[in-house]
Short mmCIF file of C-alpha atoms in Angstrom, two decimals:
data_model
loop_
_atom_site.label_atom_id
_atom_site.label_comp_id
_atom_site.label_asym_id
_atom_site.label_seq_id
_atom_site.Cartn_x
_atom_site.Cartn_y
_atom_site.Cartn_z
CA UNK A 1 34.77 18.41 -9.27
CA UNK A 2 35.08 16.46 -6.01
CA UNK A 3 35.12 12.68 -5.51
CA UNK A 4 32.93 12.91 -2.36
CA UNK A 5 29.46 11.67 -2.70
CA UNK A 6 26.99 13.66 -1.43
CA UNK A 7 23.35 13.62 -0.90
CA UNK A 8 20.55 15.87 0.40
CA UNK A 9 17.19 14.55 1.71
CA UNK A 10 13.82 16.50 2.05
CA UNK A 11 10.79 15.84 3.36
CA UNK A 12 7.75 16.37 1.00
CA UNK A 13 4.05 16.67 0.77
CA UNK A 14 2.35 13.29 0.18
CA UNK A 15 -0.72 14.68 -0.31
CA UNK A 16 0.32 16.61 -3.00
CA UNK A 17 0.38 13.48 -5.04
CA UNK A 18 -2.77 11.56 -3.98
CA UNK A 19 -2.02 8.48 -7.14
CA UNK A 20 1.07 8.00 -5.01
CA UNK A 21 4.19 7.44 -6.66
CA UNK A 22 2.94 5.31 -10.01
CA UNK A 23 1.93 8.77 -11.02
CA UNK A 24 5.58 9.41 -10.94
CA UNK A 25 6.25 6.74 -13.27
CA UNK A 26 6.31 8.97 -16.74
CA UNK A 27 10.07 8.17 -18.14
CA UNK A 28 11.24 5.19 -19.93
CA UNK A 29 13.98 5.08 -17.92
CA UNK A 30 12.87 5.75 -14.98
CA UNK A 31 14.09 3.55 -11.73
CA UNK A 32 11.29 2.04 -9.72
CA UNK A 33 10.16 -0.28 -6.76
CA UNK A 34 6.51 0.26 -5.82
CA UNK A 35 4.09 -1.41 -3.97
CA UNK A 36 0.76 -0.15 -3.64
CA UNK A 37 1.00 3.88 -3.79
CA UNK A 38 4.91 3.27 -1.81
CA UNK A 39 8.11 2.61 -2.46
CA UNK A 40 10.96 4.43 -4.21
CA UNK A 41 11.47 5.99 -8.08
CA UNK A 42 14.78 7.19 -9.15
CA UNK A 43 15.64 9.55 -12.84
CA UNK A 44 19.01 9.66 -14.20
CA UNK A 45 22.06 8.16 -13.07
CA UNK A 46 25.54 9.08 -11.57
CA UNK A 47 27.21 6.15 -10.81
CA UNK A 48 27.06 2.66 -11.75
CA UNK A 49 28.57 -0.97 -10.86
CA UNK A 50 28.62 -3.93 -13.12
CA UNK A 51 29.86 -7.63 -12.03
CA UNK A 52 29.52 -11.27 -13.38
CA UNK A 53 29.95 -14.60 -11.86
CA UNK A 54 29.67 -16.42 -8.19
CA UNK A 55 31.32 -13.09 -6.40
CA UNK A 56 29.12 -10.69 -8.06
CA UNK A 57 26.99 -9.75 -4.83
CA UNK A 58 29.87 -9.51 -2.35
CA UNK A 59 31.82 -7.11 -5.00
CA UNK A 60 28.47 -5.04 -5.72
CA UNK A 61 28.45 -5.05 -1.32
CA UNK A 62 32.17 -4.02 -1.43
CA UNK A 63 31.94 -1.50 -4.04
CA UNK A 64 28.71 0.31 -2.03
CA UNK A 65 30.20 0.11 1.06
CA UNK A 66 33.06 1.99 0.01
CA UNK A 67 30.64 4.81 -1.89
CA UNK A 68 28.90 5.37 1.56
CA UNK A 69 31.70 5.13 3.82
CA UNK A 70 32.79 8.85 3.10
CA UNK A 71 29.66 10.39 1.96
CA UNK A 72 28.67 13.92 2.89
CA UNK A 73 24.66 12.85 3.87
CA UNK A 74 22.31 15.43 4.77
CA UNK A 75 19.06 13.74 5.85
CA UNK A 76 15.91 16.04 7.09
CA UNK A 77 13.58 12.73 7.29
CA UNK A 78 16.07 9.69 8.31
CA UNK A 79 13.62 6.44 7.52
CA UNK A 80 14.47 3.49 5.31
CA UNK A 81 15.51 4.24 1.80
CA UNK A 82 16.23 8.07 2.16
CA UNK A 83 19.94 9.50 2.07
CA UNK A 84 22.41 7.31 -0.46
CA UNK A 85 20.22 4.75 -2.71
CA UNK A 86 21.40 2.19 -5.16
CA UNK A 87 18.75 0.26 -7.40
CA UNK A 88 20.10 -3.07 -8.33
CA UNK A 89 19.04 -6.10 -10.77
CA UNK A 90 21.57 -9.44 -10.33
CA UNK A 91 22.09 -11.91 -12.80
CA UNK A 92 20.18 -15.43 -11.99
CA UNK A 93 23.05 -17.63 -12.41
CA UNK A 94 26.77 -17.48 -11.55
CA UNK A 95 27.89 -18.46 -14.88
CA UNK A 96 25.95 -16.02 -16.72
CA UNK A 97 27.27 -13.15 -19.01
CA UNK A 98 24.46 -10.87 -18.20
CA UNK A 99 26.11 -7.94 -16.17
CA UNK A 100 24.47 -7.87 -12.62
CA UNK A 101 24.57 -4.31 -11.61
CA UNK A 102 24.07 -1.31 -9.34
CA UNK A 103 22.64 2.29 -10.44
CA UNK A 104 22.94 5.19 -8.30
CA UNK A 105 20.39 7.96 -9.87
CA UNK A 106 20.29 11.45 -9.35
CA UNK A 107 16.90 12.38 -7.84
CA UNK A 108 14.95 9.65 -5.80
CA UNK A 109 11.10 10.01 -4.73
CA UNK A 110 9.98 8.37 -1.88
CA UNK A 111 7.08 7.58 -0.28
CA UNK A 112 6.59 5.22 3.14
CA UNK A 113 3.98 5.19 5.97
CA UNK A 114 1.91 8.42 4.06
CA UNK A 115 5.88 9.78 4.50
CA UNK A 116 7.27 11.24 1.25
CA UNK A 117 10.79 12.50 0.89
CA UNK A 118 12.63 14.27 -2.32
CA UNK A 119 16.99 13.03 -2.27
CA UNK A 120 18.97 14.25 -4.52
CA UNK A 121 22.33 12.85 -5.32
CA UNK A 122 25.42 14.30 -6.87
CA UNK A 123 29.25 14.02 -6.64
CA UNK A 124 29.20 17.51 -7.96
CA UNK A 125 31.04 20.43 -5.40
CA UNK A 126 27.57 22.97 -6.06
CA UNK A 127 25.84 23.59 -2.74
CA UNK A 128 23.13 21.19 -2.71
CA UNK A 129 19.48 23.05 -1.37
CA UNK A 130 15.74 21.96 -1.56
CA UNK A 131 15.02 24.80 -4.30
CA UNK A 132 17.54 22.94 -6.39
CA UNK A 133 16.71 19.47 -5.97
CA UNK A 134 13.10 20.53 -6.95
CA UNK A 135 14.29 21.83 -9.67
CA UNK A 136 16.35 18.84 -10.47
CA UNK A 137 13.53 16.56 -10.18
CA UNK A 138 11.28 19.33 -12.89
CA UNK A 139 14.12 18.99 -15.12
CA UNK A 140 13.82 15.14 -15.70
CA UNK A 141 9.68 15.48 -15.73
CA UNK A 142 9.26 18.26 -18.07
CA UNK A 143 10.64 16.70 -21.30
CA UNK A 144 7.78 14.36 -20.48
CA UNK A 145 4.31 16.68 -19.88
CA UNK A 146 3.37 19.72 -21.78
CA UNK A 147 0.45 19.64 -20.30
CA UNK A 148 1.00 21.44 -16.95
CA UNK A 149 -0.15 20.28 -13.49
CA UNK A 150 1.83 19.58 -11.03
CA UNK A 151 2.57 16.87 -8.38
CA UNK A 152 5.39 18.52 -5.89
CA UNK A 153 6.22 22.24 -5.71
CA UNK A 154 5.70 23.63 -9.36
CA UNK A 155 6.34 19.54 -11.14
CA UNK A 156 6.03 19.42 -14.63
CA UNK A 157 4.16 16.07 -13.82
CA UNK A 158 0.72 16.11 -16.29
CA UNK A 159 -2.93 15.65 -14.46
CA UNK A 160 -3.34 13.85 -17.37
CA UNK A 161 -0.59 11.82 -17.85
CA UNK A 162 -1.76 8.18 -17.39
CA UNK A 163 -5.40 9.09 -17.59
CA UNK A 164 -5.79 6.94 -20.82
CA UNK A 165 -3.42 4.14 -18.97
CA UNK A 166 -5.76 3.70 -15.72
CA UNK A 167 -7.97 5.31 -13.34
CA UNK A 168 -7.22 6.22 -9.95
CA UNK A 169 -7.01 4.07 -7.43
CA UNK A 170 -10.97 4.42 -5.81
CA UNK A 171 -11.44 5.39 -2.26
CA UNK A 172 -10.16 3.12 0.32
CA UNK A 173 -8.76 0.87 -2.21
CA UNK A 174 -5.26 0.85 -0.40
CA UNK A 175 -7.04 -0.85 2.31
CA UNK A 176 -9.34 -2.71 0.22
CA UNK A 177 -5.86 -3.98 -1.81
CA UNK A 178 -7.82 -3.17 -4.93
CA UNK A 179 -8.02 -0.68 -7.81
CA UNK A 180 -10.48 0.75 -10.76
CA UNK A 181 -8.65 -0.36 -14.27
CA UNK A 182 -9.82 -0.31 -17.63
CA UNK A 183 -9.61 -2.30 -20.62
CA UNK A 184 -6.20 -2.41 -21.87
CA UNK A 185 -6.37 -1.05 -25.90
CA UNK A 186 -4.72 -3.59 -27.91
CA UNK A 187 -0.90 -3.29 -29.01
CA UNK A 188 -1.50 -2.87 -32.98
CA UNK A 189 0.23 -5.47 -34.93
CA UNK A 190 1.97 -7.01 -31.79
CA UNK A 191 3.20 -10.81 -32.12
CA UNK A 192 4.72 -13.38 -29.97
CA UNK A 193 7.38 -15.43 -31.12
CA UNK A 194 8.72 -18.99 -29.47
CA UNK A 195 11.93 -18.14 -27.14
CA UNK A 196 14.86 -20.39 -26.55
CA UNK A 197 12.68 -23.52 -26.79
CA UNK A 198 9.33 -24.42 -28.60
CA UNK A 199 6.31 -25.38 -26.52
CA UNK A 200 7.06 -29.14 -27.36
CA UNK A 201 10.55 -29.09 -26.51
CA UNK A 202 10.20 -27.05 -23.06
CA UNK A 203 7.28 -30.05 -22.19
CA UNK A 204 10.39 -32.51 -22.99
CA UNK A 205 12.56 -30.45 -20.36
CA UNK A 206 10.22 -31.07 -17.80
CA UNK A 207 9.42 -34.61 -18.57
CA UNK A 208 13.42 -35.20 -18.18
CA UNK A 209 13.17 -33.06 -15.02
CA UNK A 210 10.39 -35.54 -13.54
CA UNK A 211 12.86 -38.16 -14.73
CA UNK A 212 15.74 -36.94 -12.82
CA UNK A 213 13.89 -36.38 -10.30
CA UNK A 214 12.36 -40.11 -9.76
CA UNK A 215 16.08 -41.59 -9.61
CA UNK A 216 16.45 -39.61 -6.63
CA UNK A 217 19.29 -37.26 -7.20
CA UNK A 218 16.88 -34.05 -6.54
CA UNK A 219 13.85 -33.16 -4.78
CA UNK A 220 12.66 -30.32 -6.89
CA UNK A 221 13.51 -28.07 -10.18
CA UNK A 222 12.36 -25.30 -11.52
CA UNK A 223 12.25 -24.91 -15.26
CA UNK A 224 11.88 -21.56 -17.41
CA UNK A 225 11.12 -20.68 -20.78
CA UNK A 226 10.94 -17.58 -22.45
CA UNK A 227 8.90 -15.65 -25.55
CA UNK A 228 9.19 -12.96 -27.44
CA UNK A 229 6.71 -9.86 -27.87
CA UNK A 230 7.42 -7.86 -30.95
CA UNK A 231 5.02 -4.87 -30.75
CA UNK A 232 5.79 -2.37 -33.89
CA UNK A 233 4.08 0.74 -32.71
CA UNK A 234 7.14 0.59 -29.84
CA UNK A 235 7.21 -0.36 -26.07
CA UNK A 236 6.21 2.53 -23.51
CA UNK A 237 7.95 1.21 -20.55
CA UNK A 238 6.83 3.60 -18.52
CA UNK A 239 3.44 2.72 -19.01
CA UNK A 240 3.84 -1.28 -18.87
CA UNK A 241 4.82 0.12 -15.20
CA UNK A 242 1.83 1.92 -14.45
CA UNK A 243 -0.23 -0.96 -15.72
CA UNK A 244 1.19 -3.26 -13.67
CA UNK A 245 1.50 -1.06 -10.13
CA UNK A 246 -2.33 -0.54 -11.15
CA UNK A 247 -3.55 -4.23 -11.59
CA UNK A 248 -0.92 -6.16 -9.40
CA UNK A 249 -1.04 -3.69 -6.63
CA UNK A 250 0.26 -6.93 -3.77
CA UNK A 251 3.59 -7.63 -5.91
CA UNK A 252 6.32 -5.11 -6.07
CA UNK A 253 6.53 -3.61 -9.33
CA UNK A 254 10.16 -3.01 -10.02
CA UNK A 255 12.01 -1.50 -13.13
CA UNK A 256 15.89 -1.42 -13.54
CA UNK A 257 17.82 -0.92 -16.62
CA UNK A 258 15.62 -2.29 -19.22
CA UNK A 259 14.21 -4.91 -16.78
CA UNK A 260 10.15 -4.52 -15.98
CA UNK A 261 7.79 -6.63 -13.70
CA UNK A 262 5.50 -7.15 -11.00
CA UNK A 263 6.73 -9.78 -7.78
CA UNK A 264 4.48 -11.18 -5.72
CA UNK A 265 8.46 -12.55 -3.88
CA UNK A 266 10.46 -11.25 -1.43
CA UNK A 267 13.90 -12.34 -1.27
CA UNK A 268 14.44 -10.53 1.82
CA UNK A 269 13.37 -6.81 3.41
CA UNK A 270 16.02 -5.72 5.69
CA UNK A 271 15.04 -2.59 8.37
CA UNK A 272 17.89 -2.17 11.10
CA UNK A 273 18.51 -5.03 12.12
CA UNK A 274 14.99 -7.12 11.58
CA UNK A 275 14.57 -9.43 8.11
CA UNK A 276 11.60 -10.42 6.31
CA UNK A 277 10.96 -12.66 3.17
CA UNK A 278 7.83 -13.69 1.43
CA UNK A 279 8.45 -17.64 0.08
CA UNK A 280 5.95 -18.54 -2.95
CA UNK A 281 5.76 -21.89 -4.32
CA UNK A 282 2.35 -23.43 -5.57
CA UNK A 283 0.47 -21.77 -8.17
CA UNK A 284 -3.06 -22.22 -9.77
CA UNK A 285 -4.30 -20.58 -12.59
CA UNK A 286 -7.43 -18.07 -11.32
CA UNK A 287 -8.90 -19.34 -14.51
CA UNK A 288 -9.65 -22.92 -13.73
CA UNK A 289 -12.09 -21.80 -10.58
CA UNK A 290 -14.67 -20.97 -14.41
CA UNK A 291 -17.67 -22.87 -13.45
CA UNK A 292 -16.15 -24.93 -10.36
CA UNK A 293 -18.46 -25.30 -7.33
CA UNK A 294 -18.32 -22.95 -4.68
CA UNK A 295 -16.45 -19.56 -4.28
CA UNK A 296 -13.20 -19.05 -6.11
CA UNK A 297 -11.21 -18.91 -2.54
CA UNK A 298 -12.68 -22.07 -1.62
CA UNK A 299 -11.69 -23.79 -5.26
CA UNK A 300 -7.95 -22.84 -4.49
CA UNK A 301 -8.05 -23.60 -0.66
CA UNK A 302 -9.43 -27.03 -2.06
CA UNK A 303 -7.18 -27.79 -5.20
CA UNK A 304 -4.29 -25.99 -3.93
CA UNK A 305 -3.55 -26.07 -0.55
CA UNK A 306 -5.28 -29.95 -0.69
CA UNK A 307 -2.68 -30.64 -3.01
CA UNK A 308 0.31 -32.78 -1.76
CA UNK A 309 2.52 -32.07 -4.72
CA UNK A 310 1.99 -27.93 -4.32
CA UNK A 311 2.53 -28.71 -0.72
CA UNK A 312 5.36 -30.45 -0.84
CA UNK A 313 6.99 -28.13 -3.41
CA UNK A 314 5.80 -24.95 -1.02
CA UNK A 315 7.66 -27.21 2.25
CA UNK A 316 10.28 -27.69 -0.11
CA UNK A 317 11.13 -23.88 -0.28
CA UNK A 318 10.59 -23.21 2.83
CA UNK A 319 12.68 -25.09 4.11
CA UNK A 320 15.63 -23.78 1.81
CA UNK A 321 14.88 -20.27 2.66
CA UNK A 322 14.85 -20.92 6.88
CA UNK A 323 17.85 -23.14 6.49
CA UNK A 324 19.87 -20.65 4.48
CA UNK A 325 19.14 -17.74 6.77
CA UNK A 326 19.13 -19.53 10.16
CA UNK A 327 23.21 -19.25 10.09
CA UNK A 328 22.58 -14.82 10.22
CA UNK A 329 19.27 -14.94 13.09
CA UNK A 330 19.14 -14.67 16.40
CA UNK A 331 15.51 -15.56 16.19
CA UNK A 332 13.21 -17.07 13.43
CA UNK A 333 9.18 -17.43 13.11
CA UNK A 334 7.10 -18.37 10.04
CA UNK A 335 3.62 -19.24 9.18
CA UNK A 336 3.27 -22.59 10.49
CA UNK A 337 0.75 -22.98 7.57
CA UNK A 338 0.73 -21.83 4.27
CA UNK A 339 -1.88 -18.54 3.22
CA UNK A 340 -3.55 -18.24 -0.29
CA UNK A 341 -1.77 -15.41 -1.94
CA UNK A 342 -4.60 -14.05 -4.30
CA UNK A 343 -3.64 -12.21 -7.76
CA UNK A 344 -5.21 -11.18 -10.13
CA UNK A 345 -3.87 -14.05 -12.73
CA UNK A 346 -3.35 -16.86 -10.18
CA UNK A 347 -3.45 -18.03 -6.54
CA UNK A 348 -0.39 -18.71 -5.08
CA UNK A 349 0.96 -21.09 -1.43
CA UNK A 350 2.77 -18.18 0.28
CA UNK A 351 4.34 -18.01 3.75
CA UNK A 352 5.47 -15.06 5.18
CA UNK A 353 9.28 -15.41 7.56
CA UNK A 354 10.36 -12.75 9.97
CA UNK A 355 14.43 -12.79 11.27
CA UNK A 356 16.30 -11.31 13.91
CA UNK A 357 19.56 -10.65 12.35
CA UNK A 358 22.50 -11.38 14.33
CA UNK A 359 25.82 -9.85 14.44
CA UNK A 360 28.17 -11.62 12.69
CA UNK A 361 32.00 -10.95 13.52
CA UNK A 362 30.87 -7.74 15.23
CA UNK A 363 28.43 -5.82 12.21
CA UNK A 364 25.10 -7.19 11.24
CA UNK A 365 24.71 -8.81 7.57
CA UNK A 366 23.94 -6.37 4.88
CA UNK A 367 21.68 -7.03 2.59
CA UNK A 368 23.68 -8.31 -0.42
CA UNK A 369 25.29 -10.25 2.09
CA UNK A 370 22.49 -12.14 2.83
CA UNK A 371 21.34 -12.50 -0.68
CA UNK A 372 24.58 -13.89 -1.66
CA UNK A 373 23.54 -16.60 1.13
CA UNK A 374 20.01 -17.03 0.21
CA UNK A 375 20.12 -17.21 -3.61
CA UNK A 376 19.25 -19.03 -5.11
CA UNK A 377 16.46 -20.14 -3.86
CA UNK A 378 14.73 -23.60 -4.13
CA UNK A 379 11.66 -21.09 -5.26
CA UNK A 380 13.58 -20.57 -8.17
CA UNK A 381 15.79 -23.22 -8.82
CA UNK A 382 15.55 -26.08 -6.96
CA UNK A 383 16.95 -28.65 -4.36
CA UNK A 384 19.84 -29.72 -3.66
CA UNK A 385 20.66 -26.00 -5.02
CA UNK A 386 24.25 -27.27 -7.32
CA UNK A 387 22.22 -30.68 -8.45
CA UNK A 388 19.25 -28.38 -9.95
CA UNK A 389 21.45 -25.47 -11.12
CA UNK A 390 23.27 -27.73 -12.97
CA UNK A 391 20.59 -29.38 -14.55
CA UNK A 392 18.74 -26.35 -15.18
CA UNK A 393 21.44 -25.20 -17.44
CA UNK A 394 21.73 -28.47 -19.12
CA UNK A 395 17.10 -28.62 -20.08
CA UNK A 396 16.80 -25.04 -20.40
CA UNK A 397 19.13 -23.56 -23.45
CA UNK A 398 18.53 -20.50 -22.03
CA UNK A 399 20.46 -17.59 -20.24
CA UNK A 400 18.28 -16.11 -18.09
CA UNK A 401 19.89 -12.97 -17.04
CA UNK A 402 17.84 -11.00 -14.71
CA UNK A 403 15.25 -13.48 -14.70
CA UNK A 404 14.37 -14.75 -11.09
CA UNK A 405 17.55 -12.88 -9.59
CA UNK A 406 17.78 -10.50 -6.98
CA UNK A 407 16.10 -7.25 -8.25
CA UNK A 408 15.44 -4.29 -5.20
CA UNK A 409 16.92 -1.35 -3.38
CA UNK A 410 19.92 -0.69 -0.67
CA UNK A 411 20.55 2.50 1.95
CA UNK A 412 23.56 3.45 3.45
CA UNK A 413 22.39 2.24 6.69
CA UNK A 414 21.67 -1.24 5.67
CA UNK A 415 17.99 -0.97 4.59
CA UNK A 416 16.70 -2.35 1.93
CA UNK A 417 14.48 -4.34 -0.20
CA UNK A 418 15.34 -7.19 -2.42
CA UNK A 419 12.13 -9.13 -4.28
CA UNK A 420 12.95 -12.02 -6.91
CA UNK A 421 12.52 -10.88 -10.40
CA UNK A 422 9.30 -13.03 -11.58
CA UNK A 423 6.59 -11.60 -13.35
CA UNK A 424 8.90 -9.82 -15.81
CA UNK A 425 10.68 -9.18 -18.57
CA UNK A 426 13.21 -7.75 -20.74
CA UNK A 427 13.41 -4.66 -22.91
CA UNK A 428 15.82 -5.26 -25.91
CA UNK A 429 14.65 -2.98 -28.27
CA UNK A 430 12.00 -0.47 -28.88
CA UNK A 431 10.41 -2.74 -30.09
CA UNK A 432 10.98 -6.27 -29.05
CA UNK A 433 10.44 -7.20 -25.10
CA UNK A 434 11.67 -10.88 -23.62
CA UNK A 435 9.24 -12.35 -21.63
CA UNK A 436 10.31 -15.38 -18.41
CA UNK A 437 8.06 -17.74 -16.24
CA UNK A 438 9.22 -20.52 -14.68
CA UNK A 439 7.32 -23.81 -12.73
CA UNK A 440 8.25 -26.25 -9.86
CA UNK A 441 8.96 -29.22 -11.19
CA UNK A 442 8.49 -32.31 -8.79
CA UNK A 443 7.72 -35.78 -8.85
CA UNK A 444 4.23 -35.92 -9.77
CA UNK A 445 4.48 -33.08 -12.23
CA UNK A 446 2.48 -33.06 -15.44
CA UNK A 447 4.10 -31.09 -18.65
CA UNK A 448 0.94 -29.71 -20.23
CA UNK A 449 0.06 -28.46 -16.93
CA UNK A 450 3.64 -26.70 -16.17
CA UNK A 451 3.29 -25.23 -19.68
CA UNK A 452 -0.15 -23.93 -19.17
CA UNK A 453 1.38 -22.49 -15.62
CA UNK A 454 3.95 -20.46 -17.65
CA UNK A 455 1.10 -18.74 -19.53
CA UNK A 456 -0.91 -17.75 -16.70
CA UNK A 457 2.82 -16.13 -15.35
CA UNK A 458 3.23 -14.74 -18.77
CA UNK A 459 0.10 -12.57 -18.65
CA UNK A 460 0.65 -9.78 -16.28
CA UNK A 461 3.29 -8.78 -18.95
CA UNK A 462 1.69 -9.48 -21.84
CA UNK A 463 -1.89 -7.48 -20.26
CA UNK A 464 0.81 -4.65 -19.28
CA UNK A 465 1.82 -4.59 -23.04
CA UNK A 466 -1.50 -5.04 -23.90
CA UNK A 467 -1.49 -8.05 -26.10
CA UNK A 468 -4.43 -10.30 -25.40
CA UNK A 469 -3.98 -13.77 -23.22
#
């Protein structure tokens, strides 16, 4: 046994996949971030890192840096998120117990650009070769298809595997940003149960938050609440996974540790040495349009871009993102107006920033780096950031753990992609799942109409688990 880390990259067939990599997504324990038929899956893992509390992103940076700095890579394709990869989920809050962490699998799957790649990573001393990584990568599928067919060079991945989950996405729908789904079957015997608060007490929160707010000592919170789904029959994360890639095919469907979801928010995409983030704030429940005048774009670009609370809370964000990454850029631009984000649940305010990064004391910022600048977020907590966190922890009486923290992806060379963990949930048991949503609270907000917010967030999740909504 050697210390040395090691990987081996290889370039694969896409086509040999056409469902892209959600067809991939066949293990409960399976490591994914997906978007569309792209992104990255990961099976097993070889190394891991674990922090709490305010220095928990610049240790995970140190502690990664210090894996790659030696490594033996062997790269055939050389594009963002082959060689050494670490999938990572961060705690929301500084003070939290929940272990933020790092997972370094053995076998990543990538696909970029109709570009697909096979690593494999080991800190094993056995000559590393394509023949074996393939067969690394049938080992982990097999115990999962007895079905035959195959995806990549002999891959014990069924034809069949997710036929009963969804179709297919239909031709041109990559383009189209839309796919064929079916009717979710029912979870038999699944309930929900009230989380950390009831419904009345969470409307109490926010009416204290509006009241806070009003003597002037914050601009903006954001308040979360949680359920529980108890589903008897068990949770198939895997195929919560596939349902979501399938139906929210514009978020980034991410799964780390026990921790599921769909995104529609970028915390920040690093390639070389250019930064992107996607800033959400301003939602509207796709629902309401029911019987209103006009098409349904028109009802949101009327209610909620017309809005000057959901504008002010979208400005609001905004401005926290630019401000807090303005200090690592050379050069800044974002949409001067805000865009209608359309999902399949709601309609969201979304503006779309683009960075230079500079070089700061001679490297450029990584990306934890930058997220331990940027979060959190006023998307996600509020403004003035310490004035909201604190109050958030005094109305919520709830540890959120992963919820709306960092969850993404990190290279060796710097890459990597980094969305904020909404739309999700936790796994704590086969058969018991955590559900989160949050809302913007500002002055002007209404508590029935936060709470019916929250359960237009919850239903990606609970669709995905298929419990009715």
């Amino acid at each position: 046994m050697t210390s040395t880390f090691r990987t081996l990259t290889v370039p694969l067939d896409a086509e040999t996949f056409p469902g892209g990599l959600p067809s991939f997504l066949v293990r409960d324990d399976v490591l994914c971030w997906t978007r569309r038929e792209a992104g990255l899956v990961g099976f097993g893992e070889i190394a891991r890192f674990t922090a709490t509390g305010p220095e928990r992103f610049l240790e995970a940076d140190i502690w990664w840096r210090h894996l790659v700095l030696e490594a033996d890579i062997e790269d055939a394709v050389d594009c963002p998120g082959t060689g050494p990869v670490a999938f990572g989920s961060f705690a929301f809050s500084k003070v939290s117990d929940h272990e933020s962490r790092l997972l370094v699998p053995e076998i990543v799957v990538g696909l970029r650009d109709g570009q697909a790649w096979l690593t494999q990573l080991t800190f094993d001393d056995g000559e590393l070769t394509e023949a074996g990584a393939r067969a690394a990568l049938d080992r982990w599928l097999s115990s999962v298809s007895v079905d035959g067919g195959s995806a990549i060079g002999g891959s014990a991945i069924s034809a069949d595997a997710d036929a009963d989950v969804v179709d297919p996405p239909a031709p041109g729908a990559a383009q189209a940003g839309a796919a064929v789904v079916r009717p979710l079957p029912l979870a038999a015997g699944a309930t929900l149960h009230t989380g950390s608060l009831s419904e009345e007490d969470w409307m109490a929160a926010v009416a204290a938050g509006v009241d806070e707010i009003r003597t002037g000592a914050l601009e903006k919170l954001v308040l979360a609440r949680d359920i529980v789904a108890t589903v008897p029959t068990g949770v198939n994360a895997a195929q919560v996974l596939r349902e979501l890639s399938a139906r929210y095919r514009e978020c980034w469907t991410y799964g780390v540790d026990g921790l599921v979801g769909a995104t529609p928010e970028m915390l920040i995409q690093v390639e070389g040495r250019t930064a992107q983030a996607r800033v959400l704030a301003g939602t509207l429940d796709r629902r309401d349009a029911d019987g209103m005048a006009g098409s349904p774009l028109e009802f949101a670009e009327r209610v909620l871009a017309g809005s000057e609370k959901q504008r002010h809370e979208h400005d609001i964000a905004i401005q926290s993102l630019t401000t807090q990454l303005a200090p690592f850029s050379e050069a800044m631009n974002a949409h001067s107006e805000p865009f209608i984000l359309e999902l399949p649940n709601v309609w969201h305010l979304a503006s779309d920033v683009k960075a230079e990064l500079a070089e700061v004391e001679g490297h450029v910022p990584t990306c934890l780096a930058l997220i331990n600048a940027l979060h959190p977020t006023a998307a996600v907590c509020g403004t003035p950031t310490s004035v909201a966190g604190a109050l958030i922890r005094k109305l919520e009486h709830l540890d959120r753990g992963p919820y709306a923290g960092p969850v993404g992806w990190l290279d060796a060379a710097g890459n990597g992609e980094w969305g904020i963990a909404l739309r999700g949930a936790v796994i704590e048991s086969p058969q018991t799942v955590r559900l989160y949503a949050g809302c913007g609270v500002v002055d002007g907000s209404v508590p029935e109409t936060e709470l019916a917010e929250t359960w237009a967030k919850f239903r990606p999740m609970l669709e995905a688990l298929g419990i009715s909504s």
